[in-house]
Amino acid sequence: MPDRNTVKLRYLPDGGFLEGWEAGWENAVLHVDLAGPKDGFSRGVPVEIELGSMLYLGEVEQCSASGVTAKVEHALDRRKLASIQNTWG
Protein backbone atom coordinates (compact mmCIF):
# COMPACT_ATOMS: atom_id res chain seq x y z
CA MET A 1 0.00 0.00 0.00
CA PRO A 2 1.43 3.44 -0.89
CA ASP A 3 2.19 5.90 1.88
CA ARG A 4 -0.83 7.96 2.81
CA ASN A 5 -0.81 11.58 3.89
CA THR A 6 -1.43 12.40 7.53
CA VAL A 7 -4.52 14.51 8.17
CA LYS A 8 -5.52 16.51 11.24
CA LEU A 9 -9.27 16.94 11.62
CA ARG A 10 -11.43 18.72 14.17
CA TYR A 11 -15.03 19.75 14.43
CA LEU A 12 -15.77 23.44 14.78
CA PRO A 13 -15.81 25.60 16.73
CA ASP A 14 -13.97 23.95 19.62
CA GLY A 15 -13.15 20.30 18.93
CA GLY A 16 -9.70 18.90 19.55
CA PHE A 17 -7.63 17.64 16.63
CA LEU A 18 -7.70 13.95 15.70
CA GLU A 19 -5.03 12.46 13.48
CA GLY A 20 -5.99 10.31 10.55
CA TRP A 21 -4.99 9.44 6.99
CA GLU A 22 -6.15 10.73 3.64
CA ALA A 23 -8.24 7.95 2.11
CA GLY A 24 -9.11 9.65 -1.16
CA TRP A 25 -11.03 12.42 -2.87
CA GLU A 26 -14.19 12.37 -4.99
CA ASN A 27 -14.59 15.84 -6.50
CA ALA A 28 -14.77 18.14 -3.44
CA VAL A 29 -15.37 15.31 -0.97
CA LEU A 30 -12.47 14.08 1.19
CA HIS A 31 -12.46 10.69 2.88
CA VAL A 32 -10.36 10.50 6.07
CA ASP A 33 -9.57 7.25 7.89
CA LEU A 34 -9.65 7.77 11.66
CA ALA A 35 -8.86 5.30 14.41
CA GLY A 36 -10.60 5.48 17.76
CA PRO A 37 -13.67 7.38 18.91
CA LYS A 38 -15.18 10.09 16.75
CA ASP A 39 -17.17 11.89 19.44
CA GLY A 40 -18.60 15.18 18.17
CA PHE A 41 -18.50 14.20 14.50
CA SER A 42 -21.87 13.71 12.83
CA ARG A 43 -23.59 14.64 9.58
CA GLY A 44 -23.75 18.42 9.10
CA VAL A 45 -21.06 19.33 11.63
CA PRO A 46 -18.55 21.93 10.34
CA VAL A 47 -14.94 20.72 10.26
CA GLU A 48 -11.42 22.04 9.84
CA ILE A 49 -8.96 19.78 8.04
CA GLU A 50 -5.17 20.21 7.85
CA LEU A 51 -3.44 18.30 5.07
CA GLY A 52 0.11 19.32 4.26
CA SER A 53 0.21 23.06 3.61
CA MET A 54 -3.53 23.09 2.91
CA LEU A 55 -6.27 24.12 5.32
CA TYR A 56 -9.77 22.99 4.35
CA LEU A 57 -13.12 23.98 5.83
CA GLY A 58 -16.17 21.91 5.16
CA GLU A 59 -19.02 19.85 6.52
CA VAL A 60 -19.27 16.22 7.58
CA GLU A 61 -21.31 14.19 5.09
CA GLN A 62 -20.82 10.84 6.79
CA CYS A 63 -19.22 9.44 9.91
CA SER A 64 -18.58 5.70 10.15
CA ALA A 65 -16.55 3.26 12.21
CA SER A 66 -13.62 3.69 9.83
CA GLY A 67 -13.61 7.46 9.43
CA VAL A 68 -15.22 10.67 8.26
CA THR A 69 -16.29 11.92 4.85
CA ALA A 70 -16.37 15.71 4.49
CA LYS A 71 -17.52 18.00 1.71
CA VAL A 72 -14.83 20.68 1.34
CA GLU A 73 -16.28 24.14 0.82
CA HIS A 74 -13.17 26.34 1.28
CA ALA A 75 -9.45 25.75 0.76
CA LEU A 76 -6.44 27.83 1.75
CA ASP A 77 -2.84 27.09 0.82
CA ARG A 78 -0.91 28.37 3.84
CA ARG A 79 2.38 28.31 1.92
CA LYS A 80 0.99 30.73 -0.68
CA LEU A 81 -0.56 32.85 2.07
CA ALA A 82 2.83 33.12 3.81
CA SER A 83 4.39 34.28 0.55
CA ILE A 84 1.75 36.99 0.16
CA GLN A 85 2.16 38.05 3.78
CA ASN A 86 5.93 38.37 3.28
CA THR A 87 5.37 40.51 0.19
CA TRP A 88 2.96 42.85 1.99
CA GLY A 89 4.68 42.68 5.40
PDB file of C-alpha atoms in Angstrom:
ATOM      1  CA  MET A   1       0.000   0.000   0.000  1.00  0.00           C
ATOM      2  CA  PRO A   2       1.434   3.439  -0.887  1.00  0.00           C
ATOM      3  CA  ASP A   3       2.192   5.901   1.877  1.00  0.00           C
ATOM      4  CA  ARG A   4      -0.832   7.959   2.806  1.00  0.00           C
ATOM      5  CA  ASN A   5      -0.814  11.578   3.893  1.00  0.00           C
ATOM      6  CA  THR A   6      -1.427  12.404   7.532  1.00  0.00           C
ATOM      7  CA  VAL A   7      -4.522  14.514   8.170  1.00  0.00           C
ATOM      8  CA  LYS A   8      -5.525  16.512  11.237  1.00  0.00           C
ATOM      9  CA  LEU A   9      -9.266  16.937  11.615  1.00  0.00           C
ATOM     10  CA  ARG A  10     -11.426  18.724  14.167  1.00  0.00           C
ATOM     11  CA  TYR A  11     -15.034  19.751  14.427  1.00  0.00           C
ATOM     12  CA  LEU A  12     -15.768  23.435  14.778  1.00  0.00           C
ATOM     13  CA  PRO A  13     -15.812  25.596  16.729  1.00  0.00           C
ATOM     14  CA  ASP A  14     -13.970  23.952  19.619  1.00  0.00           C
ATOM     15  CA  GLY A  15     -13.150  20.304  18.931  1.00  0.00           C
ATOM     16  CA  GLY A  16      -9.701  18.898  19.551  1.00  0.00           C
ATOM     17  CA  PHE A  17      -7.627  17.645  16.626  1.00  0.00           C
ATOM     18  CA  LEU A  18      -7.699  13.952  15.702  1.00  0.00           C
ATOM     19  CA  GLU A  19      -5.028  12.456  13.475  1.00  0.00           C
ATOM     20  CA  GLY A  20      -5.992  10.309  10.546  1.00  0.00           C
ATOM     21  CA  TRP A  21      -4.986   9.444   6.994  1.00  0.00           C
ATOM     22  CA  GLU A  22      -6.150  10.726   3.644  1.00  0.00           C
ATOM     23  CA  ALA A  23      -8.239   7.948   2.115  1.00  0.00           C
ATOM     24  CA  GLY A  24      -9.111   9.652  -1.162  1.00  0.00           C
ATOM     25  CA  TRP A  25     -11.030  12.419  -2.874  1.00  0.00           C
ATOM     26  CA  GLU A  26     -14.188  12.373  -4.990  1.00  0.00           C
ATOM     27  CA  ASN A  27     -14.591  15.845  -6.500  1.00  0.00           C
ATOM     28  CA  ALA A  28     -14.766  18.138  -3.444  1.00  0.00           C
ATOM     29  CA  VAL A  29     -15.368  15.306  -0.973  1.00  0.00           C
ATOM     30  CA  LEU A  30     -12.474  14.084   1.186  1.00  0.00           C
ATOM     31  CA  HIS A  31     -12.456  10.692   2.879  1.00  0.00           C
ATOM     32  CA  VAL A  32     -10.364  10.501   6.072  1.00  0.00           C
ATOM     33  CA  ASP A  33      -9.573   7.246   7.892  1.00  0.00           C
ATOM     34  CA  LEU A  34      -9.654   7.770  11.658  1.00  0.00           C
ATOM     35  CA  ALA A  35      -8.864   5.302  14.410  1.00  0.00           C
ATOM     36  CA  GLY A  36     -10.599   5.479  17.759  1.00  0.00           C
ATOM     37  CA  PRO A  37     -13.670   7.376  18.909  1.00  0.00           C
ATOM     38  CA  LYS A  38     -15.176  10.090  16.751  1.00  0.00           C
ATOM     39  CA  ASP A  39     -17.175  11.890  19.441  1.00  0.00           C
ATOM     40  CA  GLY A  40     -18.600  15.176  18.171  1.00  0.00           C
ATOM     41  CA  PHE A  41     -18.504  14.198  14.503  1.00  0.00           C
ATOM     42  CA  SER A  42     -21.868  13.707  12.827  1.00  0.00           C
ATOM     43  CA  ARG A  43     -23.593  14.642   9.579  1.00  0.00           C
ATOM     44  CA  GLY A  44     -23.753  18.416   9.096  1.00  0.00           C
ATOM     45  CA  VAL A  45     -21.056  19.326  11.632  1.00  0.00           C
ATOM     46  CA  PRO A  46     -18.552  21.928  10.335  1.00  0.00           C
ATOM     47  CA  VAL A  47     -14.936  20.721  10.256  1.00  0.00           C
ATOM     48  CA  GLU A  48     -11.418  22.041   9.837  1.00  0.00           C
ATOM     49  CA  ILE A  49      -8.957  19.781   8.043  1.00  0.00           C
ATOM     50  CA  GLU A  50      -5.175  20.208   7.850  1.00  0.00           C
ATOM     51  CA  LEU A  51      -3.445  18.299   5.068  1.00  0.00           C
ATOM     52  CA  GLY A  52       0.113  19.317   4.259  1.00  0.00           C
ATOM     53  CA  SER A  53       0.208  23.058   3.608  1.00  0.00           C
ATOM     54  CA  MET A  54      -3.529  23.092   2.914  1.00  0.00           C
ATOM     55  CA  LEU A  55      -6.270  24.120   5.316  1.00  0.00           C
ATOM     56  CA  TYR A  56      -9.770  22.990   4.351  1.00  0.00           C
ATOM     57  CA  LEU A  57     -13.124  23.975   5.827  1.00  0.00           C
ATOM     58  CA  GLY A  58     -16.175  21.907   5.164  1.00  0.00           C
ATOM     59  CA  GLU A  59     -19.023  19.847   6.522  1.00  0.00           C
ATOM     60  CA  VAL A  60     -19.275  16.217   7.576  1.00  0.00           C
ATOM     61  CA  GLU A  61     -21.312  14.193   5.093  1.00  0.00           C
ATOM     62  CA  GLN A  62     -20.821  10.838   6.787  1.00  0.00           C
ATOM     63  CA  CYS A  63     -19.216   9.436   9.912  1.00  0.00           C
ATOM     64  CA  SER A  64     -18.582   5.699  10.150  1.00  0.00           C
ATOM     65  CA  ALA A  65     -16.548   3.262  12.215  1.00  0.00           C
ATOM     66  CA  SER A  66     -13.617   3.690   9.828  1.00  0.00           C
ATOM     67  CA  GLY A  67     -13.607   7.460   9.425  1.00  0.00           C
ATOM     68  CA  VAL A  68     -15.224  10.670   8.256  1.00  0.00           C
ATOM     69  CA  THR A  69     -16.292  11.922   4.849  1.00  0.00           C
ATOM     70  CA  ALA A  70     -16.374  15.711   4.494  1.00  0.00           C
ATOM     71  CA  LYS A  71     -17.521  18.004   1.706  1.00  0.00           C
ATOM     72  CA  VAL A  72     -14.830  20.681   1.339  1.00  0.00           C
ATOM     73  CA  GLU A  73     -16.277  24.142   0.816  1.00  0.00           C
ATOM     74  CA  HIS A  74     -13.169  26.337   1.281  1.00  0.00           C
ATOM     75  CA  ALA A  75      -9.450  25.748   0.763  1.00  0.00           C
ATOM     76  CA  LEU A  76      -6.443  27.831   1.751  1.00  0.00           C
ATOM     77  CA  ASP A  77      -2.836  27.088   0.824  1.00  0.00           C
ATOM     78  CA  ARG A  78      -0.911  28.373   3.840  1.00  0.00           C
ATOM     79  CA  ARG A  79       2.384  28.308   1.915  1.00  0.00           C
ATOM     80  CA  LYS A  80       0.989  30.730  -0.677  1.00  0.00           C
ATOM     81  CA  LEU A  81      -0.565  32.846   2.070  1.00  0.00           C
ATOM     82  CA  ALA A  82       2.827  33.119   3.813  1.00  0.00           C
ATOM     83  CA  SER A  83       4.393  34.280   0.553  1.00  0.00           C
ATOM     84  CA  ILE A  84       1.753  36.991   0.159  1.00  0.00           C
ATOM     85  CA  GLN A  85       2.162  38.046   3.778  1.00  0.00           C
ATOM     86  CA  ASN A  86       5.929  38.366   3.283  1.00  0.00           C
ATOM     87  CA  THR A  87       5.373  40.513   0.186  1.00  0.00           C
ATOM     88  CA  TRP A  88       2.957  42.850   1.994  1.00  0.00           C
ATOM     89  CA  GLY A  89       4.681  42.677   5.397  1.00  0.00           C
TER      90      GLY A  89
END
